[in-house]
XYZ file of C-alpha atoms in Angstrom:
703
model
C 64.947 14.540 99.795
C 61.990 16.343 98.737
C 61.982 18.279 102.398
C 65.717 17.950 102.101
C 65.694 20.330 99.000
C 62.530 22.692 100.346
C 65.040 23.010 103.445
C 68.351 24.221 102.055
C 65.920 26.111 99.492
C 65.130 28.665 102.842
C 68.848 28.647 103.416
C 69.569 29.882 100.600
C 67.203 32.767 100.553
C 67.915 33.270 103.441
C 71.479 33.629 103.287
C 71.619 35.701 100.061
C 69.277 38.120 101.980
C 71.722 38.011 105.382
C 74.688 38.622 102.261
C 72.009 41.634 100.841
C 71.887 43.215 104.106
C 74.797 42.782 104.930
C 75.608 44.979 101.426
C 73.357 47.346 101.899
C 74.752 48.274 105.930
C 77.899 48.376 104.444
C 77.527 50.815 101.847
C 75.461 53.376 103.912
C 77.618 53.043 105.903
C 80.841 54.159 103.522
C 78.242 56.659 102.323
C 77.568 57.779 105.937
C 81.561 58.538 106.540
C 82.052 61.711 107.512
C 83.874 64.011 105.332
C 87.019 65.959 106.482
C 86.395 69.276 105.618
C 90.147 71.306 104.533
C 90.586 74.251 107.092
C 90.707 77.006 104.679
C 91.972 79.493 107.841
C 95.041 77.788 108.252
C 96.321 78.385 104.622
C 99.282 80.911 105.394
C 98.405 84.858 104.887
C 101.404 84.611 101.629
C 103.748 82.365 101.494
C 107.486 82.175 101.454
C 108.630 83.802 98.125
C 105.507 86.022 98.779
C 104.258 85.379 95.477
C 100.691 83.832 96.747
C 99.074 85.899 99.174
C 95.302 84.238 100.496
C 92.454 86.488 101.726
C 90.593 84.427 104.893
C 87.056 86.275 104.657
C 86.354 86.395 100.737
C 88.531 82.815 101.132
C 90.419 84.331 97.866
C 93.895 83.242 96.639
C 95.747 86.431 94.893
C 99.022 84.992 92.425
C 101.881 87.446 91.801
C 105.132 87.476 90.212
C 106.743 86.837 87.337
C 105.467 84.341 84.551
C 107.806 82.076 85.322
C 108.690 81.763 89.329
C 106.629 79.381 91.952
C 103.415 80.784 92.938
C 102.455 78.125 95.736
C 100.697 77.447 98.633
C 99.296 75.142 100.704
C 97.427 73.638 103.709
C 100.232 70.761 105.817
C 98.782 70.283 108.870
C 100.586 68.917 111.667
C 100.879 65.572 111.720
C 99.234 65.012 107.910
C 95.972 63.895 106.755
C 94.208 60.586 107.498
C 93.461 59.335 104.420
C 92.156 56.335 104.648
C 88.545 56.125 105.052
C 87.888 58.296 102.125
C 88.654 57.799 98.014
C 87.474 61.253 96.038
C 89.289 64.752 97.449
C 85.960 67.884 96.329
C 87.438 70.951 95.164
C 84.562 73.854 95.289
C 85.493 76.979 93.475
C 86.003 79.560 91.575
C 87.248 82.139 88.602
C 85.919 85.991 89.590
C 87.787 86.800 86.539
C 87.016 86.291 82.667
C 90.760 86.779 81.895
C 92.181 84.257 84.930
C 93.386 80.870 85.106
C 92.540 77.727 87.428
C 95.076 76.071 89.422
C 96.563 73.475 90.353
C 95.739 70.945 92.782
C 98.657 68.964 94.829
C 97.342 65.549 97.126
C 100.509 65.133 98.692
C 101.056 61.905 99.435
C 103.377 61.102 101.874
C 104.656 58.635 99.247
C 108.196 59.443 97.800
C 108.284 56.922 95.399
C 105.335 58.959 93.768
C 105.645 61.193 90.741
C 105.099 64.632 91.273
C 103.447 66.073 88.388
C 101.890 62.622 87.233
C 100.525 61.405 90.156
C 100.203 64.661 92.758
C 98.658 66.647 90.761
C 95.311 67.848 89.032
C 94.551 71.130 87.143
C 91.432 73.047 87.527
C 90.037 74.708 85.054
C 88.950 78.360 85.231
C 85.535 77.335 83.199
C 83.689 74.474 85.879
C 83.596 75.560 90.147
C 83.432 71.895 91.316
C 86.660 68.783 90.720
C 85.811 64.900 92.627
C 89.600 64.133 92.275
C 90.049 60.222 92.481
C 92.876 59.450 95.592
C 95.438 56.688 94.852
C 94.412 53.457 95.563
C 96.411 51.816 98.305
C 97.570 55.170 100.002
C 97.605 55.804 103.787
C 98.591 60.050 104.505
C 98.730 63.118 102.568
C 101.578 65.317 104.301
C 99.226 68.307 103.213
C 96.739 69.668 100.024
C 99.066 72.340 97.442
C 97.777 74.783 96.030
C 99.826 76.397 92.973
C 99.157 78.801 89.683
C 99.015 77.196 86.626
C 102.239 76.947 84.607
C 103.323 80.552 83.587
C 100.724 82.500 84.346
C 102.109 86.000 86.010
C 99.553 86.998 88.271
C 95.244 85.134 89.252
C 92.515 85.541 91.105
C 90.554 82.375 92.594
C 88.240 81.775 95.276
C 88.055 78.310 96.541
C 84.796 77.956 98.369
C 85.820 74.470 100.390
C 87.901 71.409 99.706
C 86.474 67.572 101.359
C 87.744 64.286 101.551
C 85.109 62.120 101.393
C 83.493 58.423 101.333
C 81.665 57.365 97.613
C 81.087 54.255 96.433
C 80.115 55.423 93.564
C 81.586 58.990 93.142
C 81.082 60.632 89.651
C 84.326 62.357 89.257
C 85.102 65.157 87.377
C 86.290 64.669 83.203
C 87.625 67.993 82.580
C 87.220 67.897 78.591
C 83.128 66.432 78.824
C 81.281 68.777 76.938
C 77.318 68.700 76.519
C 77.207 71.818 74.695
C 75.683 72.421 71.414
C 78.211 73.320 68.283
C 78.965 76.559 67.286
C 76.943 77.638 64.925
C 77.069 81.283 63.005
C 72.634 81.255 62.503
C 72.761 84.638 60.150
C 70.915 83.319 57.637
C 72.587 86.354 55.290
C 75.523 89.454 55.199
C 77.107 91.928 53.250
C 79.714 91.157 51.292
C 81.419 93.483 48.827
C 81.866 91.324 45.786
C 83.114 93.500 43.470
C 86.462 92.983 44.792
C 89.175 90.730 42.742
C 91.827 88.889 44.779
C 94.696 91.291 43.019
C 92.316 94.646 44.604
C 91.690 93.341 47.700
C 95.491 92.015 49.217
C 96.779 95.444 48.847
C 94.690 96.044 51.922
C 95.922 94.530 54.129
C 98.943 96.179 54.867
C 101.228 94.313 57.741
C 99.538 91.634 59.892
C 100.411 90.273 62.943
C 100.404 86.119 64.083
C 98.048 85.783 66.759
C 99.445 82.079 68.258
C 97.072 82.115 71.220
C 94.752 79.438 69.828
C 98.336 77.439 68.645
C 98.654 75.361 71.281
C 102.046 73.843 72.665
C 103.532 70.439 72.318
C 103.504 69.689 76.045
C 100.076 69.688 76.111
C 101.376 65.992 74.745
C 103.857 65.158 76.879
C 103.037 67.081 79.966
C 100.902 64.636 82.866
C 98.766 67.026 83.578
C 95.305 67.648 81.209
C 94.617 71.510 81.091
C 91.464 70.738 79.185
C 90.872 74.462 77.220
C 92.725 76.324 79.531
C 95.385 75.880 77.890
C 96.729 78.515 77.073
C 98.761 79.072 80.239
C 100.974 76.361 78.893
C 101.691 78.671 76.162
C 103.404 81.962 78.152
C 100.836 84.147 77.206
C 97.129 85.785 78.546
C 93.934 84.800 77.060
C 92.314 85.886 74.597
C 91.222 89.354 74.910
C 89.316 92.572 73.326
C 92.121 95.048 74.879
C 95.160 93.067 73.308
C 93.728 93.353 70.121
C 92.539 97.314 70.166
C 96.404 97.577 71.587
C 97.565 95.484 68.063
C 95.530 97.592 65.845
C 96.655 100.639 67.568
C 100.129 100.155 66.533
C 98.970 100.591 62.347
C 98.265 96.727 62.378
C 95.817 95.812 59.102
C 95.321 91.971 59.391
C 96.130 89.541 62.551
C 96.025 85.669 61.519
C 94.716 83.062 64.146
C 96.589 79.689 64.157
C 94.097 77.320 64.145
C 94.878 75.130 66.008
C 92.293 72.126 67.958
C 94.279 68.818 67.467
C 93.768 68.117 71.362
C 90.788 69.791 72.223
C 88.091 66.409 69.675
C 85.401 65.231 71.802
C 85.148 61.620 69.971
C 86.803 60.352 67.509
C 83.942 62.349 64.174
C 86.509 65.106 65.159
C 84.267 66.508 66.880
C 86.000 70.107 68.476
C 85.208 70.879 71.830
C 82.595 73.702 71.329
C 84.620 76.024 74.657
C 87.035 76.013 72.037
C 84.922 76.645 68.985
C 83.719 79.955 70.568
C 87.086 81.265 71.209
C 88.179 81.797 67.586
C 84.852 82.870 67.144
C 85.240 85.515 69.671
C 88.189 86.327 68.399
C 87.037 87.196 65.016
C 84.204 89.341 66.319
C 86.750 91.345 68.426
C 89.087 91.243 64.819
C 85.518 92.868 62.800
C 84.547 95.003 65.753
C 88.470 96.836 65.598
C 88.084 96.613 61.400
C 90.601 94.732 60.699
C 91.335 91.666 58.589
C 91.280 88.562 59.864
C 92.984 85.520 58.922
C 91.760 82.063 60.155
C 94.547 79.427 59.086
C 93.755 76.183 59.372
C 95.977 73.228 61.586
C 99.503 72.605 61.560
C 101.462 69.302 61.435
C 104.040 70.604 64.064
C 103.363 68.823 66.193
C 103.752 65.278 64.407
C 107.705 65.063 64.647
C 107.042 64.402 68.207
C 106.890 61.789 69.809
C 104.399 62.832 72.945
C 101.955 63.892 70.352
C 102.600 60.790 68.121
C 101.363 57.962 71.376
C 98.739 60.933 72.366
C 97.042 60.508 68.897
C 97.040 56.841 68.955
C 96.025 56.507 72.487
C 93.873 59.698 72.962
C 90.826 60.043 71.742
C 90.905 63.446 72.082
C 93.956 64.286 70.268
C 94.549 64.678 66.707
C 96.633 65.184 63.932
C 97.634 65.097 59.926
C 100.477 64.420 58.124
C 100.815 64.932 54.158
C 101.857 61.166 53.515
C 99.661 58.273 51.527
C 100.352 56.428 54.266
C 98.031 58.756 56.812
C 95.986 60.223 53.754
C 92.262 58.386 55.092
C 92.921 59.214 58.522
C 94.728 62.266 57.823
C 92.040 63.625 55.312
C 89.109 62.577 57.806
C 90.572 65.162 60.453
C 91.309 68.162 57.529
C 87.948 67.901 56.548
C 86.229 67.570 60.057
C 88.147 70.305 61.518
C 87.346 72.919 58.263
C 83.437 71.840 58.094
C 83.008 73.111 61.734
C 85.577 76.853 60.368
C 82.551 77.604 58.574
C 79.867 76.098 60.436
C 80.590 77.995 63.174
C 81.664 81.195 60.524
C 79.834 82.253 57.709
C 77.063 85.066 57.017
C 77.915 87.131 59.851
C 81.247 87.515 58.280
C 82.410 90.300 55.312
C 85.519 89.782 53.155
C 87.360 90.857 56.560
C 87.467 87.353 57.462
C 89.803 85.354 54.958
C 90.118 81.600 55.412
C 93.792 80.077 54.646
C 94.246 75.959 54.429
C 96.393 75.586 56.255
C 100.303 75.818 58.258
C 102.899 74.798 56.630
C 101.694 71.480 56.068
C 104.233 68.905 55.433
C 105.711 65.683 55.374
C 106.324 64.687 58.417
C 107.857 61.559 58.731
C 110.036 62.521 55.265
C 113.520 62.964 55.464
C 113.365 66.339 53.004
C 110.474 67.724 55.258
C 110.526 71.364 54.573
C 113.049 71.121 52.049
C 111.249 68.867 49.330
C 112.937 67.692 46.552
C 110.432 67.457 42.984
C 112.315 65.005 41.711
C 111.833 62.915 45.354
C 109.750 60.320 44.715
C 107.474 60.607 47.527
C 107.740 64.651 47.968
C 105.779 64.678 43.893
C 102.992 62.714 46.133
C 103.332 65.143 48.262
C 102.604 67.821 46.769
C 100.286 65.703 44.416
C 98.357 64.746 47.773
C 98.061 68.465 49.294
C 96.344 69.828 45.630
C 94.081 67.140 46.300
C 93.694 68.770 50.182
C 93.509 72.127 49.072
C 91.074 71.435 46.346
C 88.948 69.244 49.141
C 89.448 72.507 51.557
C 88.088 75.044 48.953
C 85.272 72.896 47.571
C 84.363 72.355 51.688
C 83.758 76.120 52.007
C 82.339 76.586 48.947
C 79.831 73.799 50.149
C 78.589 76.123 53.216
C 77.454 78.755 51.431
C 76.503 81.932 52.041
C 79.232 84.608 52.642
C 81.889 81.805 52.550
C 80.472 80.606 48.571
C 82.659 84.058 47.540
C 84.847 84.134 50.487
C 88.825 84.769 49.771
C 90.471 82.008 50.382
C 95.087 81.467 51.022
C 96.453 78.484 49.604
C 99.705 77.189 51.080
C 102.548 74.438 49.637
C 104.581 72.636 50.980
C 106.360 74.325 54.079
C 104.832 77.060 53.377
C 107.747 77.811 50.729
C 108.221 80.009 48.189
C 109.790 77.377 46.330
C 107.249 74.721 46.964
C 103.964 77.060 45.876
C 105.979 78.548 42.041
C 107.366 74.530 41.102
C 104.474 73.187 39.161
C 103.946 70.207 41.061
C 101.691 73.238 42.725
C 98.242 73.691 41.780
C 95.599 75.991 42.964
C 93.052 74.358 43.014
C 90.120 75.319 41.221
C 86.734 77.279 42.069
C 83.855 77.740 41.328
C 84.401 82.093 42.020
C 87.290 83.706 40.640
C 89.867 86.626 41.445
C 89.412 85.249 44.731
C 92.060 82.346 45.414
C 95.543 83.901 46.726
C 98.486 82.396 47.210
C 100.021 82.323 50.835
C 103.824 81.967 51.430
C 105.760 82.057 53.786
C 109.852 83.621 53.944
C 112.764 84.034 57.094
C 114.347 85.764 54.877
C 117.265 84.953 57.049
C 116.358 81.192 58.207
C 118.177 79.437 55.738
C 119.214 76.499 56.450
C 120.063 75.586 59.394
C 117.728 78.858 60.948
C 118.855 81.563 61.316
C 121.957 83.940 59.895
C 122.965 86.601 61.916
C 123.906 88.787 58.745
C 122.661 89.753 56.277
C 124.289 89.625 53.765
C 124.401 90.196 50.065
C 124.055 86.378 49.065
C 120.692 86.014 51.622
C 119.336 88.804 49.350
C 120.220 87.011 46.281
C 118.113 83.250 47.597
C 115.682 84.704 49.623
C 114.450 87.676 48.306
C 115.570 88.420 44.709
C 115.135 85.448 43.518
C 111.964 84.210 45.293
C 110.604 87.271 44.043
C 111.197 86.617 40.624
C 109.948 83.096 40.572
C 106.599 84.642 42.344
C 106.900 87.638 39.323
C 106.727 84.294 36.464
C 104.412 81.839 38.654
C 101.678 84.818 40.134
C 102.335 88.120 39.793
C 102.934 88.694 35.779
C 99.228 86.939 35.480
C 97.744 88.966 37.583
C 97.706 86.390 41.291
C 97.832 88.453 43.705
C 100.579 86.536 47.046
C 100.033 86.810 50.734
C 103.241 87.013 52.771
C 102.122 85.136 56.116
C 104.141 84.700 57.902
C 107.770 86.830 57.944
C 110.426 88.010 60.138
C 113.496 87.648 61.968
C 114.303 86.046 65.652
C 114.678 89.113 67.275
C 117.021 87.418 69.541
C 119.055 85.866 67.152
C 118.958 88.069 64.647
C 121.032 91.565 65.207
C 119.056 94.689 65.041
C 120.468 96.269 62.408
C 120.829 93.565 60.513
C 116.944 92.290 60.808
C 116.285 95.755 58.982
C 118.507 96.172 56.692
C 117.450 92.341 55.282
C 113.664 94.163 55.843
C 114.222 97.491 53.473
C 114.668 94.981 50.933
C 112.553 92.610 51.271
C 109.955 95.449 51.899
C 111.091 97.303 48.244
C 110.096 93.577 46.931
C 106.744 93.779 48.423
C 106.374 97.376 47.886
C 106.713 97.545 44.309
C 103.670 98.755 42.372
C 103.156 96.183 39.891
C 103.008 93.634 41.983
C 100.172 92.945 44.452
C 101.388 91.954 47.997
C 101.102 92.350 51.225
C 102.793 90.079 54.812
C 102.029 89.129 58.334
C 104.559 88.952 60.820
C 104.969 85.911 62.511
C 105.506 87.372 66.165
C 105.074 83.252 69.092
C 104.564 83.550 72.572
C 108.477 82.260 72.422
C 110.377 84.153 74.199
C 113.345 83.351 72.558
C 112.901 82.685 68.801
C 109.991 85.607 67.295
C 108.158 87.916 70.349
C 108.281 91.417 69.501
C 105.238 92.460 72.307
C 104.866 91.903 76.139
C 101.824 90.022 76.208
C 101.302 91.035 79.532
C 101.900 94.028 79.851
C 101.332 95.583 75.914
C 104.993 96.976 75.137
C 106.518 96.492 72.374
C 109.664 95.468 71.470
C 112.305 96.310 68.058
C 109.357 99.206 67.688
C 112.241 99.985 64.877
C 112.015 96.880 62.866
C 107.855 96.713 63.960
C 108.372 100.690 62.151
C 109.932 99.344 58.817
C 107.376 97.110 58.368
C 104.438 99.468 58.258
C 106.685 102.272 56.844
C 107.491 99.380 54.311
C 104.567 98.536 52.984
C 103.287 102.172 52.085
C 106.929 102.556 49.935
C 108.608 104.886 52.482
C 112.117 103.968 54.463
C 111.137 104.862 58.344
C 114.365 106.824 59.586
C 116.351 105.533 62.436
C 118.242 108.092 64.410
C 121.571 108.271 64.375
C 122.411 107.089 67.862
C 119.706 103.908 67.169
C 122.285 103.096 64.194
C 125.538 103.780 66.263
C 124.301 101.682 69.004
C 123.946 98.360 67.294
C 125.712 98.342 63.633
C 127.760 95.112 63.602
C 131.050 95.704 63.472
C 132.663 91.956 63.126
C 136.721 91.749 64.152
C 138.710 90.130 61.283
C 139.421 86.042 61.142
C 142.406 86.389 59.567
C 145.748 84.538 61.164
C 143.496 83.020 64.295
C 143.395 79.661 64.969
C 139.079 78.831 64.105
C 139.007 75.346 65.903
C 138.299 75.826 69.854
C 140.840 72.106 69.968
C 142.269 70.265 67.796
C 140.160 66.907 65.714
C 141.530 63.906 65.536
C 140.046 62.276 61.973
C 140.070 57.694 62.245
C 138.660 55.795 60.085
C 135.810 57.967 58.956
C 134.822 59.564 62.084
C 134.872 62.671 63.623
C 134.982 66.466 62.281
C 134.460 70.079 62.765
C 131.967 71.943 61.733
C 132.382 75.756 60.945
C 129.930 77.812 61.164
C 129.062 80.062 58.147
C 128.411 83.483 59.835
C 132.306 83.117 61.104
C 133.304 83.915 57.336
C 131.165 86.908 57.015
C 132.982 90.982 56.141
C 136.101 88.649 58.969
C 137.960 87.262 55.555
C 139.101 89.014 52.252
C 137.321 88.502 49.465
C 139.739 85.786 47.817
C 141.330 83.918 50.928
C 143.399 80.733 51.631
C 142.960 78.327 54.189
C 145.443 76.952 56.156
C 145.388 73.410 57.809
C 148.129 72.578 60.718
C 147.674 68.894 60.304
C 149.497 65.590 61.648
C 149.228 62.778 59.756
C 148.037 59.311 61.354
C 149.111 57.092 58.272
C 149.845 57.430 55.125
C 146.075 57.255 54.397
C 145.352 60.661 55.668
C 142.951 61.830 54.288
C 140.613 65.752 54.248
C 137.164 66.094 53.632
C 135.877 69.814 52.555
C 131.290 69.521 52.079
C 128.547 71.889 53.200
C 124.403 71.929 52.469
C 123.794 74.732 49.948
C 120.469 76.844 51.426
C 118.703 73.900 48.920
C 119.805 71.593 51.284
C 122.450 70.125 48.196
C 125.160 67.953 49.645
C 128.278 70.285 48.265
C 131.994 68.759 47.307
C 134.079 71.738 48.039
C 136.933 70.692 46.581
C 135.324 69.808 43.154
C 134.206 73.922 42.511
C 135.932 75.463 39.989
C 137.866 78.508 41.814
C 138.840 76.798 44.580
C 142.301 74.969 44.188
C 145.206 72.947 46.508
C 146.974 75.271 46.878
C 149.819 72.977 48.876
C 150.425 69.818 50.902
C 148.764 67.274 49.269
C 147.391 66.148 45.902
C 143.655 65.680 44.948
C 142.361 62.762 44.308
C 137.863 63.454 43.573
C 137.607 66.197 46.468
C 139.333 63.772 49.205
C 142.709 65.705 49.309
C 145.261 62.954 50.013
C 148.117 64.616 52.636
C 151.349 64.776 51.789
C 152.654 66.907 54.441
C 152.060 68.927 57.461
C 150.688 72.112 56.324
C 147.337 72.055 53.904
C 146.231 74.846 51.783
C 143.341 76.084 49.930
C 142.613 78.840 47.849
C 139.074 80.040 48.738
C 136.881 82.019 46.162
C 134.807 84.728 47.094
C 131.597 82.469 45.761
C 132.122 79.359 47.510
C 132.585 81.316 50.815
C 129.573 82.938 50.400
C 127.603 79.401 49.132
C 129.117 78.598 53.199
C 127.807 80.958 54.846
C 124.906 81.535 53.424
C 124.142 77.671 53.641
C 125.717 77.971 57.644
C 128.359 74.800 57.842
C 131.996 74.227 56.520
C 131.985 70.285 57.581
C 135.853 69.297 57.909
C 135.646 65.662 57.910
C 138.062 62.836 56.516
C 140.112 59.659 57.787
C 143.631 59.251 59.818
C 144.800 62.762 60.346
C 145.153 65.213 63.257
C 143.897 69.020 62.186
C 146.246 71.329 64.796
C 144.452 74.117 63.390
C 142.608 76.255 60.531
C 143.144 79.572 59.776
C 141.600 82.535 57.242
C 144.868 83.856 55.049
C 145.532 86.341 52.988
């Protein structure tokens, strides 16, 4: 028995040994599979759209065209590329110019069931020079390999050194977010600062500023399948930041640049460590501003993204994404995130910068999941808690800035209220933080005078002037100016695609008259966006200004002057509104049954197109004896308002009143509308026509 056991033990050792040799042989064989080297000479000299050219001698691919043009080329050999023996693709490349982006490598698998972006595309960032990409398991063939420009980029160059398909038993796949760089630290031991300045005098120096949204991440960073790493700028339809662009802004007359700093998708770990590459971009922009003798506001993160399902999902699943909301439910996590971000900002920016660097606590912080977001109610229990929580967060940020010492211990700090709105800093629920240094805190407000709910109004009216300009400044006078506390409008302006330019100019003349009032200390910053459909005042690629008359209105207005518009400009851009008297305001009849259905009449329909006081005439058909019409609107504060309960509104014909409800009796119902009521729903945005068991055939404004 003993001999048998010994014999079996010998066989066992032999089998194990043989198996190890076999595995080793297979491994060596696998490692020795000859790589497939892509013939770069097969890249065409130009693509069909002529948006890509290829120089074979230098291996340089040049992208050129409009930002939205497809700019791609590729290698598609006859019969495709068999990939059964390979498990990774390796591309070696370089991006010769600092202003250029990386590119998209397309592994075009011969499988139509695969998602093009998610399964076939990989972004190769500009800051790397090699990417090792896994081939999808089970795939046997590539139709070809494509090379495309980054999204929304009009031009650029890349150099492709080589593309190979390889077999590697233990491949080191590229992590575009991997980073072993040290944190960005401001190493200056001391620095200059004008200690004699107080906030009241300081704000007057800021003049007109401009939003610089280059570090404000696009939401598609969350919902797209590609990982752009730190090369996220291409998703914003704008070039990378440059000193040339900042000089261009300074030359126009802007004195201040506001950098919305949103590091939310650039975290390296659970402690919210920000990618040093991202912090380096921030520091570089600040340096360029200082070199141009401009003031620069570094604004803490926004929480815009937290209203997007894709972003919330990323925050829950991906360590690189983070966010915050102003709510008790997320207080612990939000507080940790905000404090971690600010600790890194103040470490990177301190003694190297004098008073030209300003901090702003957060950008439009709100409770993103609450029904009153951007229309906070002082009598709402949840909103009250949100006000208190933001006060706590603002205090924490100020304390964090001061605790970093050096120039930060005395730096000017702008403090926002919920949503950035004027009403939310003038309420007694808002508290300026306690500060160890006097006269260095500045309330920050956002005011888009023609952006009352629901967003942009087309025409500037006296009602808009009252609600969003006159009343706002009266509230600021009481809360701050009368106490020698300045106010900074860190965002204002008009959507240049939504508002006719003469309407916007007339509005800003009134606005700037309030700003430049010598009894106040106030300055403004024009919101400019990467989005060409909203606020877009200069071409980011060509560096050309749009709507210069509007911009000059602000630049002159801050000095208490009026920019002289040419007669030709006024004639070309004056808005003439045709009368709506006697015209059917409905595009088609509207049936209201069982409380379902309704019509909405846009407030802009009534501006300058109707008599001061008028009648609304409804041609109707009763569908039952219960036929009713109900008229209402949300006022500019979001409060639901019933038209028929207004004092000067009268039912003249066709029915009887039951509270706010019109009980329909005849086929014609007539309601008198006074000017004040009409101005209310014009400003608020829409008049709602609701009810039941009635067919409304037409609605007309009558003398």
